[in-house]
């Protein structure tokens, strides 16, 4: 149920109907555009070849035979076009005498010849059905019908058929259903008053109307090995001269007994056509008479599948669109996406097989259009979702970036498991800061001015924390809480924590000077407490609001150290644990101090830089003597304090030397 709102957010509502309409229209459009139509036809031809019924050996068709007027016969007779009608008449008599069931003549007679009467007499005397091609230029797409001779050809053709009245000859259409590309793929259309296709008439289905794909039959690959996969060899084929040669007729004519015999030309560049089978097998063209034989075979078998419905095309396009949208919903799972896409395209590729099994004609099935519908839906929705996700990720990164370093925020967005919703024990470096005297500073000041100053202060301090890889825990008024080591830990967390504290102090001092110049009043100094220790860190809260924070005694110690700065005169007060983890800074010891709320005394120290770091070595040496009970150490520290009256931490240390001499503990009382 969460998918739909996500989709509606990804793509504006008005665009959804447009996307659906475009995806539904694509399969229909690909059959109308030249380039995509060529792709669709090529895909159809591949399936037509692969799914064509096969026969195991040459000339094995039991019902159909072909007699051809080929180039050898034309050379022998000296007549190519028009054909030698005397030879044709003799062949028809031989075929009838061999016991053929019926004869179809795929030749058009458009011009008179000297020997035409011989053929007319033979046709009128035939005792078996004869189907003779009659070309109607307004209905039949015949490649060898020349429009410029129409004025002469049409009247002669009509008179030729008139001379055959009373015989067994019936006119039929010689069209083989070539399409705009000149490929014979579908049965020819004919309307009321037109002549039936040759194959329908010969199969005694003259009133049948079917304009689907031609169901070609071909040899098996084994039978066609070494000569190309030709389907003309499916039918027994005799050159016409073999039927009229007295020495050979007795050998070959029995091949025609009891069969439908188709007579046609098989001469170079005359009535030659490409088909889906020849395009895939590599044979450029095949004679029209062979295509008629293929259609007759289909008619005799009754293989007339149901026409492909536009509603079925629209339904498949809709399913392809839905599949594309669903695939686009998959995120960061490339292997699953590829597997799903392959499965979907395999299903699409199997569609012609399913249609064939359901006796539905797959001629005109726009498989490429369906693939484009899937692709359009996938790309559009995928781009919209990823754009939306990028915006949301940028927003989330920006939101996280207010509390986490950018690098950490990116890692959490890429690996959400890093930010576990339960608490876990972690060793963290913690920082507490406080702006001294801000309540006094804001007293009597306009709220807007106070807010502006506070936001300016917190903006600078927060930026420094994030720049040093810290996680902002919370703001408490003018105080800031941060830690290092969660949600992602680094080897230099302690170093970064101390460096951040020193940068915060330096920045706050510069800001104090700026505020003083602008407002005539000075902000208090920033006090910082640092400590390392084990805490529980994670998301805490209720079902309506949670906060990522750290809890434990170590956090309490860091908070107490921040407050102890007030009494020890220091700016950054750190525990001995903090110093041990970040030894590369200049640390000056402040002795053992018992802080209110902490059970054990702490070895405290302060990181320094610049002028104060110059006498840190003398400080450390004197402090070591004093803690061992050597009065010389205490004397040296007091002398050092006199030399640096502006060092508040040194002055405070000199004031409590009696308590910490000899390793003693100075107790801070809560006030």
XYZ file of C-alpha atoms in Angstrom:
671
model
C 0.000 0.000 0.000
C 3.032 2.283 0.392
C 4.005 1.860 -3.273
C 1.144 3.894 -4.762
C 1.772 7.067 -2.720
C 5.459 6.825 -3.560
C 4.695 6.590 -7.266
C 2.232 9.463 -7.151
C 4.824 11.609 -5.400
C 7.503 10.654 -7.906
C 5.495 11.613 -10.997
C 2.926 14.430 -11.005
C -0.614 13.151 -11.453
C -1.249 14.802 -14.867
C 1.765 12.967 -16.313
C 0.512 9.488 -15.447
C -2.291 9.433 -18.067
C 0.165 10.779 -20.646
C 2.701 8.078 -19.804
C 0.062 5.349 -19.967
C -1.277 6.668 -23.271
C 2.227 6.818 -24.743
C 3.029 3.275 -23.600
C -0.253 1.953 -25.028
C 0.260 3.791 -28.309
C 3.851 2.667 -28.896
C 3.040 -0.916 -30.035
C 0.580 0.463 -32.571
C 2.950 3.220 -33.672
C 5.867 0.879 -34.358
C 3.879 -0.775 -37.148
C 3.256 2.619 -38.755
C 6.799 3.992 -38.793
C 9.210 2.717 -41.486
C 12.230 2.020 -39.271
C 10.386 0.393 -36.375
C 8.072 -1.454 -38.758
C 11.145 -3.000 -40.357
C 12.276 -4.207 -36.931
C 8.828 -5.645 -36.181
C 8.776 -7.479 -39.524
C 12.273 -8.885 -38.956
C 11.227 -10.196 -35.534
C 8.093 -11.740 -37.057
C 10.176 -13.464 -39.732
C 12.445 -15.003 -37.113
C 9.457 -16.489 -35.303
C 7.785 -17.563 -38.551
C 10.942 -19.462 -39.463
C 11.441 -20.971 -36.002
C 7.805 -22.047 -35.585
C 7.196 -23.277 -39.130
C 6.063 -26.921 -39.385
C 8.855 -29.096 -40.779
C 9.028 -32.170 -42.975
C 11.885 -34.667 -42.747
C 12.896 -35.001 -46.415
C 12.701 -33.328 -49.796
C 9.568 -33.775 -51.876
C 7.757 -35.478 -49.028
C 4.485 -33.548 -49.246
C 1.784 -36.180 -49.897
C -0.817 -33.936 -51.525
C 0.897 -31.229 -53.580
C 3.364 -31.213 -56.481
C 4.840 -28.427 -58.611
C 5.629 -28.343 -62.330
C 7.816 -25.395 -63.341
C 8.456 -23.565 -66.574
C 12.083 -22.901 -65.736
C 15.022 -21.309 -67.524
C 16.006 -24.595 -69.200
C 12.538 -25.019 -70.703
C 12.512 -21.387 -71.829
C 15.895 -21.796 -73.537
C 14.798 -25.011 -75.245
C 11.592 -23.466 -76.551
C 13.093 -20.064 -77.214
C 10.186 -18.445 -75.426
C 10.345 -16.794 -72.013
C 7.496 -14.331 -71.832
C 4.967 -15.193 -73.131
C 5.673 -18.837 -72.368
C 5.585 -21.544 -74.993
C 1.841 -22.288 -74.911
C 2.184 -25.419 -77.014
C 4.610 -26.921 -74.485
C 2.301 -25.871 -71.661
C -0.684 -27.488 -73.402
C 1.251 -30.723 -73.839
C 2.309 -30.682 -70.184
C -1.287 -30.164 -69.013
C -2.366 -33.218 -70.988
C 0.437 -35.272 -69.439
C -0.422 -34.116 -65.930
C -4.073 -35.010 -66.435
C -3.068 -38.362 -67.848
C -0.906 -39.036 -64.788
C -4.034 -38.879 -62.634
C -3.636 -35.508 -60.948
C -6.504 -34.444 -58.719
C -6.584 -30.838 -59.947
C -4.328 -28.338 -61.683
C -3.625 -24.706 -60.878
C -1.821 -22.555 -63.444
C 0.024 -19.598 -61.929
C 0.506 -17.839 -65.266
C -1.273 -14.792 -66.655
C -2.074 -14.621 -70.353
C -2.158 -10.983 -71.393
C -0.893 -11.090 -74.997
C -1.898 -13.157 -78.035
C 0.540 -15.723 -79.517
C 0.550 -17.902 -82.618
C 0.207 -21.079 -80.564
C -2.516 -19.836 -78.225
C -5.265 -21.953 -79.828
C -3.439 -25.145 -78.890
C -3.574 -24.118 -75.240
C -7.206 -23.002 -75.480
C -8.212 -26.337 -76.958
C -6.318 -28.227 -74.266
C -7.917 -26.221 -71.460
C -11.409 -26.673 -72.859
C -10.868 -30.438 -73.081
C -9.625 -30.892 -69.507
C -11.706 -33.300 -67.415
C -10.222 -32.368 -64.025
C -10.615 -28.971 -62.316
C -8.246 -26.337 -63.627
C -7.649 -23.054 -61.809
C -6.179 -20.363 -64.022
C -4.702 -17.085 -62.798
C -6.743 -13.976 -63.605
C -5.081 -10.712 -62.627
C -7.278 -7.849 -61.561
C -4.915 -4.859 -61.355
C -7.278 -3.041 -59.019
C -7.304 -5.894 -56.519
C -4.267 -8.110 -57.079
C -0.720 -7.005 -56.357
C 1.064 -8.750 -59.230
C 4.710 -7.875 -59.801
C 4.736 -8.705 -63.483
C 1.589 -6.764 -64.389
C 2.746 -3.692 -66.285
C 0.337 -0.742 -66.009
C 1.442 0.629 -69.386
C 0.054 -2.476 -71.159
C -3.183 -2.473 -69.205
C -5.182 -1.183 -72.164
C -4.186 -4.236 -74.182
C -3.747 -6.840 -71.447
C -7.098 -6.544 -69.743
C -9.240 -7.006 -72.883
C -7.139 -9.952 -74.044
C -7.274 -11.627 -70.648
C -11.067 -11.276 -70.607
C -11.389 -12.660 -74.151
C -9.065 -15.541 -73.295
C -11.284 -16.608 -70.401
C -14.385 -16.119 -72.545
C -12.980 -18.639 -74.998
C -12.777 -21.199 -72.209
C -16.452 -20.951 -71.270
C -18.129 -24.303 -70.684
C -14.932 -26.052 -69.608
C -13.440 -26.959 -66.233
C -11.362 -23.763 -65.962
C -12.072 -21.328 -63.109
C -10.406 -17.917 -62.704
C -8.450 -17.370 -59.477
C -6.326 -14.580 -58.048
C -2.572 -15.086 -58.514
C -1.667 -12.644 -55.697
C 0.706 -14.002 -53.064
C 0.133 -11.318 -50.417
C 3.325 -9.303 -50.698
C 3.400 -6.360 -48.322
C 4.791 -2.835 -48.702
C 8.311 -4.225 -48.348
C 7.700 -6.768 -51.143
C 7.727 -9.751 -48.753
C 5.060 -12.447 -49.012
C 3.941 -12.684 -45.400
C 0.140 -12.696 -45.380
C -2.679 -14.122 -47.432
C -3.972 -11.762 -50.137
C -7.155 -9.885 -49.395
C -10.054 -10.044 -51.805
C -13.503 -8.513 -51.607
C -16.910 -9.042 -53.075
C -16.721 -9.559 -56.813
C -12.997 -10.396 -56.713
C -11.486 -13.723 -57.614
C -10.662 -16.073 -54.700
C -7.012 -16.769 -53.949
C -5.670 -19.693 -55.903
C -5.128 -21.855 -52.816
C -8.646 -21.324 -51.471
C -10.272 -22.274 -54.749
C -8.092 -25.338 -55.225
C -8.801 -26.523 -51.654
C -12.508 -26.096 -52.402
C -12.762 -23.125 -50.026
C -13.543 -20.419 -52.591
C -15.689 -18.325 -50.251
C -13.176 -18.458 -47.392
C -11.850 -15.059 -46.356
C -8.568 -15.054 -44.448
C -5.859 -12.406 -44.506
C -3.587 -13.625 -41.704
C -0.044 -14.878 -41.955
C 1.001 -17.536 -44.417
C 1.759 -20.732 -42.518
C 4.941 -21.804 -44.242
C 6.274 -25.348 -44.046
C 10.003 -26.039 -44.382
C 12.505 -28.862 -44.333
C 14.116 -29.841 -41.065
C 17.609 -28.495 -40.543
C 19.033 -31.988 -41.064
C 17.207 -32.459 -44.359
C 18.330 -29.058 -45.602
C 21.948 -29.404 -44.413
C 24.474 -28.289 -46.973
C 22.047 -26.418 -49.199
C 20.320 -23.854 -47.009
C 16.932 -24.220 -45.427
C 14.756 -24.080 -48.531
C 11.089 -24.846 -48.342
C 10.547 -25.188 -52.103
C 11.974 -28.688 -51.720
C 9.102 -29.613 -49.428
C 7.013 -30.291 -52.521
C 7.890 -32.698 -55.353
C 8.997 -30.393 -58.179
C 9.381 -31.304 -61.866
C 10.653 -29.127 -64.698
C 7.977 -29.000 -67.395
C 10.193 -30.646 -70.009
C 10.297 -33.854 -67.951
C 6.534 -34.216 -68.240
C 6.601 -34.038 -72.061
C 9.784 -36.018 -72.756
C 8.680 -39.500 -73.961
C 11.805 -41.118 -72.549
C 11.414 -39.602 -69.056
C 7.707 -39.031 -68.612
C 6.998 -42.574 -67.471
C 9.597 -42.164 -64.717
C 8.509 -38.796 -63.325
C 4.793 -38.498 -64.069
C 3.759 -41.003 -61.353
C 5.005 -38.401 -58.878
C 1.914 -36.359 -59.789
C -0.700 -39.067 -59.360
C -3.544 -38.113 -56.993
C -2.016 -34.744 -56.177
C -2.871 -31.113 -56.541
C -0.455 -29.943 -59.226
C 0.569 -26.304 -59.437
C 2.090 -25.119 -62.699
C 4.089 -21.893 -62.731
C 7.167 -20.052 -63.884
C 10.525 -20.404 -62.175
C 12.665 -18.231 -64.379
C 15.204 -15.595 -63.440
C 13.619 -12.412 -62.141
C 10.097 -13.451 -63.124
C 7.428 -13.812 -60.409
C 10.081 -14.190 -57.710
C 9.368 -13.134 -54.130
C 11.050 -13.009 -50.737
C 9.309 -14.606 -47.756
C 9.991 -14.797 -44.004
C 11.587 -18.210 -44.490
C 13.883 -17.167 -47.319
C 14.931 -14.005 -45.462
C 16.144 -16.044 -42.496
C 17.454 -19.041 -44.463
C 19.446 -16.872 -46.837
C 17.560 -17.662 -50.064
C 16.830 -14.299 -51.596
C 13.647 -15.169 -53.517
C 11.340 -18.036 -54.375
C 8.849 -18.462 -57.243
C 5.266 -17.424 -56.719
C 4.022 -20.925 -57.583
C 5.849 -22.288 -54.520
C 4.186 -19.683 -52.291
C 0.808 -20.768 -53.689
C 1.780 -24.349 -52.816
C 2.531 -23.223 -49.253
C -0.842 -21.507 -48.969
C -2.568 -24.586 -50.390
C -0.811 -26.762 -47.820
C -2.082 -24.445 -45.074
C -5.600 -24.476 -46.522
C -5.683 -28.276 -46.775
C -4.543 -28.520 -43.152
C -7.093 -25.931 -42.029
C -4.421 -23.921 -40.237
C -6.274 -20.618 -40.036
C -5.562 -19.031 -36.653
C -7.782 -16.387 -35.110
C -6.785 -12.829 -36.094
C -4.789 -10.868 -33.561
C -7.106 -8.525 -31.649
C -6.235 -4.871 -31.047
C -7.581 -5.332 -27.520
C -5.034 -8.089 -26.923
C -2.260 -5.809 -28.169
C -3.465 -3.053 -25.829
C -3.648 -5.511 -22.914
C -0.088 -6.754 -23.460
C 1.095 -3.144 -23.805
C -0.578 -2.327 -20.473
C 1.061 -5.344 -18.809
C 4.449 -4.358 -20.261
C 3.936 -0.856 -18.882
C 3.062 -2.190 -15.430
C 6.102 -4.478 -15.530
C 8.324 -1.538 -16.469
C 6.950 0.557 -13.620
C 7.381 -2.321 -11.142
C 10.970 -2.884 -12.271
C 11.731 0.802 -11.830
C 10.662 0.519 -8.184
C 13.602 -1.768 -7.386
C 16.411 0.190 -5.747
C 20.041 -0.708 -5.111
C 19.518 -4.328 -6.166
C 21.136 -4.534 -9.577
C 21.246 -8.344 -9.642
C 17.549 -8.615 -8.834
C 16.687 -5.940 -11.383
C 18.616 -7.681 -14.143
C 17.094 -11.049 -13.275
C 13.600 -9.594 -13.242
C 14.128 -7.727 -16.524
C 15.461 -10.876 -18.208
C 12.475 -12.858 -16.939
C 10.076 -10.224 -18.258
C 11.706 -10.093 -21.676
C 11.806 -13.894 -21.792
C 8.066 -13.893 -21.107
C 7.591 -11.349 -23.868
C 9.728 -13.441 -26.216
C 7.570 -16.487 -25.461
C 4.375 -14.638 -26.374
C 4.309 -15.795 -30.042
C 4.603 -19.400 -28.837
C 1.657 -18.895 -26.504
C -0.395 -17.289 -29.264
C 0.434 -20.129 -31.642
C -0.625 -22.659 -29.016
C -3.878 -20.714 -28.554
C -4.408 -20.675 -32.351
C -4.034 -16.888 -32.562
C -2.192 -15.369 -35.507
C 0.938 -13.552 -34.358
C 1.434 -11.717 -37.641
C 1.427 -8.051 -36.695
C 2.344 -8.757 -33.065
C 4.438 -5.681 -32.118
C 7.053 -7.285 -29.871
C 9.460 -4.405 -30.378
C 6.660 -1.983 -29.508
C 5.978 -3.884 -26.279
C 9.675 -3.694 -25.410
C 9.607 0.057 -26.050
C 6.529 0.402 -23.798
C 8.400 -1.415 -21.027
C 11.487 0.703 -21.584
C 9.557 3.992 -21.639
C 7.755 3.128 -18.392
C 10.967 1.908 -16.762
C 13.065 4.925 -17.770
C 10.373 7.534 -17.020
C 9.330 6.178 -13.634
C 12.882 5.168 -12.733
C 14.184 8.633 -13.521
C 11.325 10.257 -11.596
C 11.826 7.996 -8.584
C 15.562 8.425 -8.545
C 15.222 12.158 -8.962
C 12.781 12.183 -6.089
C 15.094 9.940 -4.082
C 18.026 12.226 -4.864
C 16.029 15.196 -3.625
C 14.979 13.318 -0.505
C 18.528 12.077 0.062
C 19.851 15.602 -0.386
C 17.277 16.848 2.104
C 18.061 14.008 4.511
C 21.771 14.589 4.105
C 21.229 18.272 4.739
C 19.168 17.492 7.838
C 21.690 14.966 9.109
C 24.442 17.373 8.168
C 23.187 19.755 10.822
C 24.152 17.164 13.447
C 26.680 14.918 11.716
C 29.708 15.500 9.495
C 28.843 15.308 5.794
C 30.939 12.182 5.308
C 29.182 10.427 8.186
C 25.759 11.565 6.963
C 26.484 10.092 3.528
C 27.602 6.787 5.038
C 24.438 6.554 7.113
C 22.249 7.252 4.062
C 24.110 4.561 2.117
C 24.113 2.122 5.047
C 21.135 2.879 7.315
C 22.050 -0.055 9.542
C 24.900 2.050 10.914
C 22.292 4.092 12.734
C 20.733 1.320 14.775
C 17.444 2.055 16.474
C 18.639 0.431 19.701
C 21.263 1.552 22.200
C 24.738 0.060 22.265
C 27.807 0.368 24.445
C 30.418 2.604 22.824
C 33.652 4.253 23.890
C 33.211 7.957 23.056
C 35.065 11.226 23.371
C 32.605 13.783 24.762
C 32.494 17.560 24.788
C 30.343 19.971 26.763
C 30.516 23.711 26.165
C 28.855 26.650 27.839
C 28.781 30.368 27.114
C 29.646 32.094 30.386
C 27.300 34.850 31.561
C 24.918 34.758 28.589
C 21.891 35.309 30.822
C 23.405 38.542 32.084
C 24.389 39.517 28.549
C 20.865 39.036 27.211
C 19.163 40.828 30.102
C 17.415 43.971 28.905
C 18.271 43.271 25.261
C 15.641 42.912 22.504
C 14.682 39.211 22.025
C 15.406 39.468 18.311
C 18.906 40.750 18.981
C 19.518 38.077 21.601
C 18.327 35.364 19.228
C 20.482 36.712 16.408
C 23.607 36.732 18.596
C 22.926 33.261 19.981
C 22.277 31.789 16.518
C 25.431 33.435 15.229
C 27.409 31.905 18.074
C 25.885 28.422 17.740
C 26.228 28.480 13.943
C 29.980 29.047 14.207
C 30.467 26.563 17.023
C 28.372 23.868 15.294
C 30.255 24.291 12.039
C 33.560 23.779 13.804
C 32.284 20.608 15.494
C 31.065 19.158 12.202
C 34.251 20.149 10.409
C 36.178 18.126 12.992
C 33.994 15.036 12.508
C 31.929 15.427 15.672
C 28.301 14.465 16.165
C 26.101 17.226 17.543
C 24.076 15.752 20.360
C 21.983 18.701 21.483
C 21.770 22.391 22.311
C 20.843 23.369 25.840
C 20.282 27.091 25.653
C 23.687 28.498 24.814
C 25.403 25.204 25.674
C 26.463 22.649 23.091
C 26.930 18.891 23.563
C 28.882 16.804 21.045
C 30.720 13.504 20.890
C 33.115 11.529 18.687
C 32.996 7.779 18.018
C 29.344 7.348 17.069
C 27.513 6.580 14.912
C 30.793 5.947 13.080
C 34.106 5.686 14.879
C 37.522 6.757 13.561
C 41.025 6.168 14.821
C 41.624 9.892 15.310
C 38.420 10.671 17.237
C 40.308 11.809 20.360
C 42.696 13.971 18.344
C 39.791 15.551 16.491
C 37.895 16.174 19.707
C 40.798 18.079 21.310
C 41.570 19.969 18.111
C 37.909 20.943 17.886
C 37.914 22.225 21.477
C 40.908 24.447 20.792
C 39.364 25.711 17.546
C 36.100 26.449 19.388
C 37.944 28.465 22.001
C 39.860 30.467 19.393
C 36.706 31.150 17.363
C 34.725 32.186 20.422
C 37.426 34.679 21.379
C 37.266 36.237 17.912
C 33.490 36.368 18.097
C 33.639 38.021 21.513
C 35.718 40.812 19.999
C 33.283 41.216 17.102
C 30.242 41.337 19.385
C 31.929 43.854 21.646
C 32.634 46.088 18.647
C 29.084 45.795 17.322
C 27.042 45.940 20.529
C 29.371 47.603 23.036
C 28.995 44.670 25.370
C 31.134 41.582 25.689
C 30.047 37.949 25.605
C 31.410 35.680 28.284
C 34.116 33.180 27.481
C 33.322 29.692 26.230
C 34.082 26.960 28.782
C 34.712 23.452 27.473
C 34.843 20.073 29.219
C 36.392 16.973 27.596
C 36.308 13.352 28.694
C 36.579 9.829 27.175
C 34.699 6.844 28.459
C 32.139 4.119 27.920
C 28.519 5.173 27.422
C 25.320 3.824 25.906
C 24.611 5.553 22.589
C 21.610 5.209 20.289
C 18.095 6.409 19.635
C 16.055 7.108 22.735
C 12.577 8.482 23.143
C 8.990 7.504 22.409
C 7.025 6.424 19.365
C 6.425 10.031 18.297
C 9.882 11.471 18.780
C 13.335 10.020 19.218
C 16.757 11.526 19.761
C 20.143 10.108 18.967
C 22.184 10.709 22.130
C 24.618 9.194 24.593
C 23.904 8.304 28.227
C 26.179 7.304 31.104
C 28.575 8.420 33.842
C 31.196 9.458 31.312
C 28.791 12.028 29.860
C 28.156 13.331 33.368
C 31.910 13.707 33.979
C 32.351 15.735 30.792
C 29.510 18.023 31.899
C 31.073 18.440 35.346
C 34.438 19.319 33.829
C 32.839 22.065 31.761
C 31.487 23.614 34.968
C 34.783 23.153 36.809
C 36.480 25.567 34.409
C 34.782 28.347 36.338
C 36.699 27.514 39.523
C 39.973 26.339 38.014
C 40.414 29.369 35.744
C 40.811 27.150 32.672
C 39.099 27.431 29.295
C 39.307 23.763 28.247
C 39.306 21.218 31.038
C 40.102 17.619 30.128
C 40.452 14.397 32.068
C 43.604 12.308 32.175
C 41.858 9.726 29.954
C 41.445 12.387 27.288
C 45.101 13.404 27.519
C 46.234 9.773 27.219
C 44.300 9.327 23.957
C 45.522 12.564 22.395
C 49.179 12.847 23.466
C 50.257 15.023 20.535
C 49.029 18.268 22.112
C 50.746 20.526 24.645
C 49.078 19.572 27.916
C 49.622 21.272 31.237
C 48.563 19.388 34.378
C 46.135 20.965 36.857
C 46.425 18.380 39.626
C 43.990 15.902 41.097
C 40.573 17.386 41.673
C 37.441 15.925 43.231
C 34.501 17.190 41.194
C 31.006 17.317 42.638
C 28.881 14.412 41.384
C 31.897 12.253 40.485
C 32.897 9.434 42.885
C 36.652 9.481 42.273
C 39.173 12.305 41.977
C 40.284 13.139 38.461
C 43.694 14.034 37.064
C 42.842 17.194 35.179
C 44.756 19.002 32.481
C 44.356 21.673 29.845
C 45.548 21.735 26.215
C 47.273 24.968 25.278
C 48.860 26.543 22.234
C 50.722 29.671 21.253
C 52.213 31.842 24.002
C 50.955 29.622 26.825
C 52.572 26.550 25.300
C 55.954 28.306 25.552
C 56.251 27.812 29.316
C 54.379 24.528 29.523
C 57.640 22.623 29.976
C 58.539 24.671 33.088
C 54.989 24.171 34.361
C 55.137 20.382 33.970
C 58.523 20.120 35.667
C 57.455 22.270 38.638
C 54.137 20.450 38.933
C 55.921 17.099 39.078
C 58.074 18.310 41.986
C 55.101 19.739 43.852
C 53.094 16.524 43.557
C 56.057 14.612 44.982
C 56.051 16.971 47.992
C 59.094 19.011 46.926
C 58.662 22.601 48.097
C 60.874 23.733 45.250
C 58.144 22.764 42.853
C 55.516 24.819 44.648
C 57.915 27.734 44.768
C 58.604 27.463 41.030
C 54.873 27.407 40.235
C 54.202 30.507 42.342
C 57.098 32.259 40.622
C 55.681 31.234 37.229
C 52.264 32.599 38.250
C 53.821 35.945 39.177
C 55.458 36.092 35.747
C 52.147 35.453 33.945
C 49.431 37.308 35.819
C 47.010 37.021 32.890
C 46.980 33.227 33.007
C 43.885 32.554 35.138
C 44.459 28.794 35.288
C 48.004 29.323 36.567
C 46.789 31.785 39.185
C 44.121 29.345 40.387
C 46.651 26.516 40.525
C 48.961 28.608 42.686
C 46.074 29.173 45.050
C 45.469 25.460 45.679
C 49.057 24.218 45.806
C 48.763 23.434 49.477
C 45.926 20.973 48.747
C 47.584 19.126 45.886
C 51.189 19.159 47.190
C 52.491 15.670 47.778
C 49.780 14.151 45.545
C 46.853 15.549 47.454
C 43.382 16.187 46.132
C 41.650 19.510 45.755
C 37.908 19.210 46.261
C 35.574 21.478 44.356
C 32.431 22.213 46.286
C 29.253 22.812 44.310
C 28.101 26.386 44.605
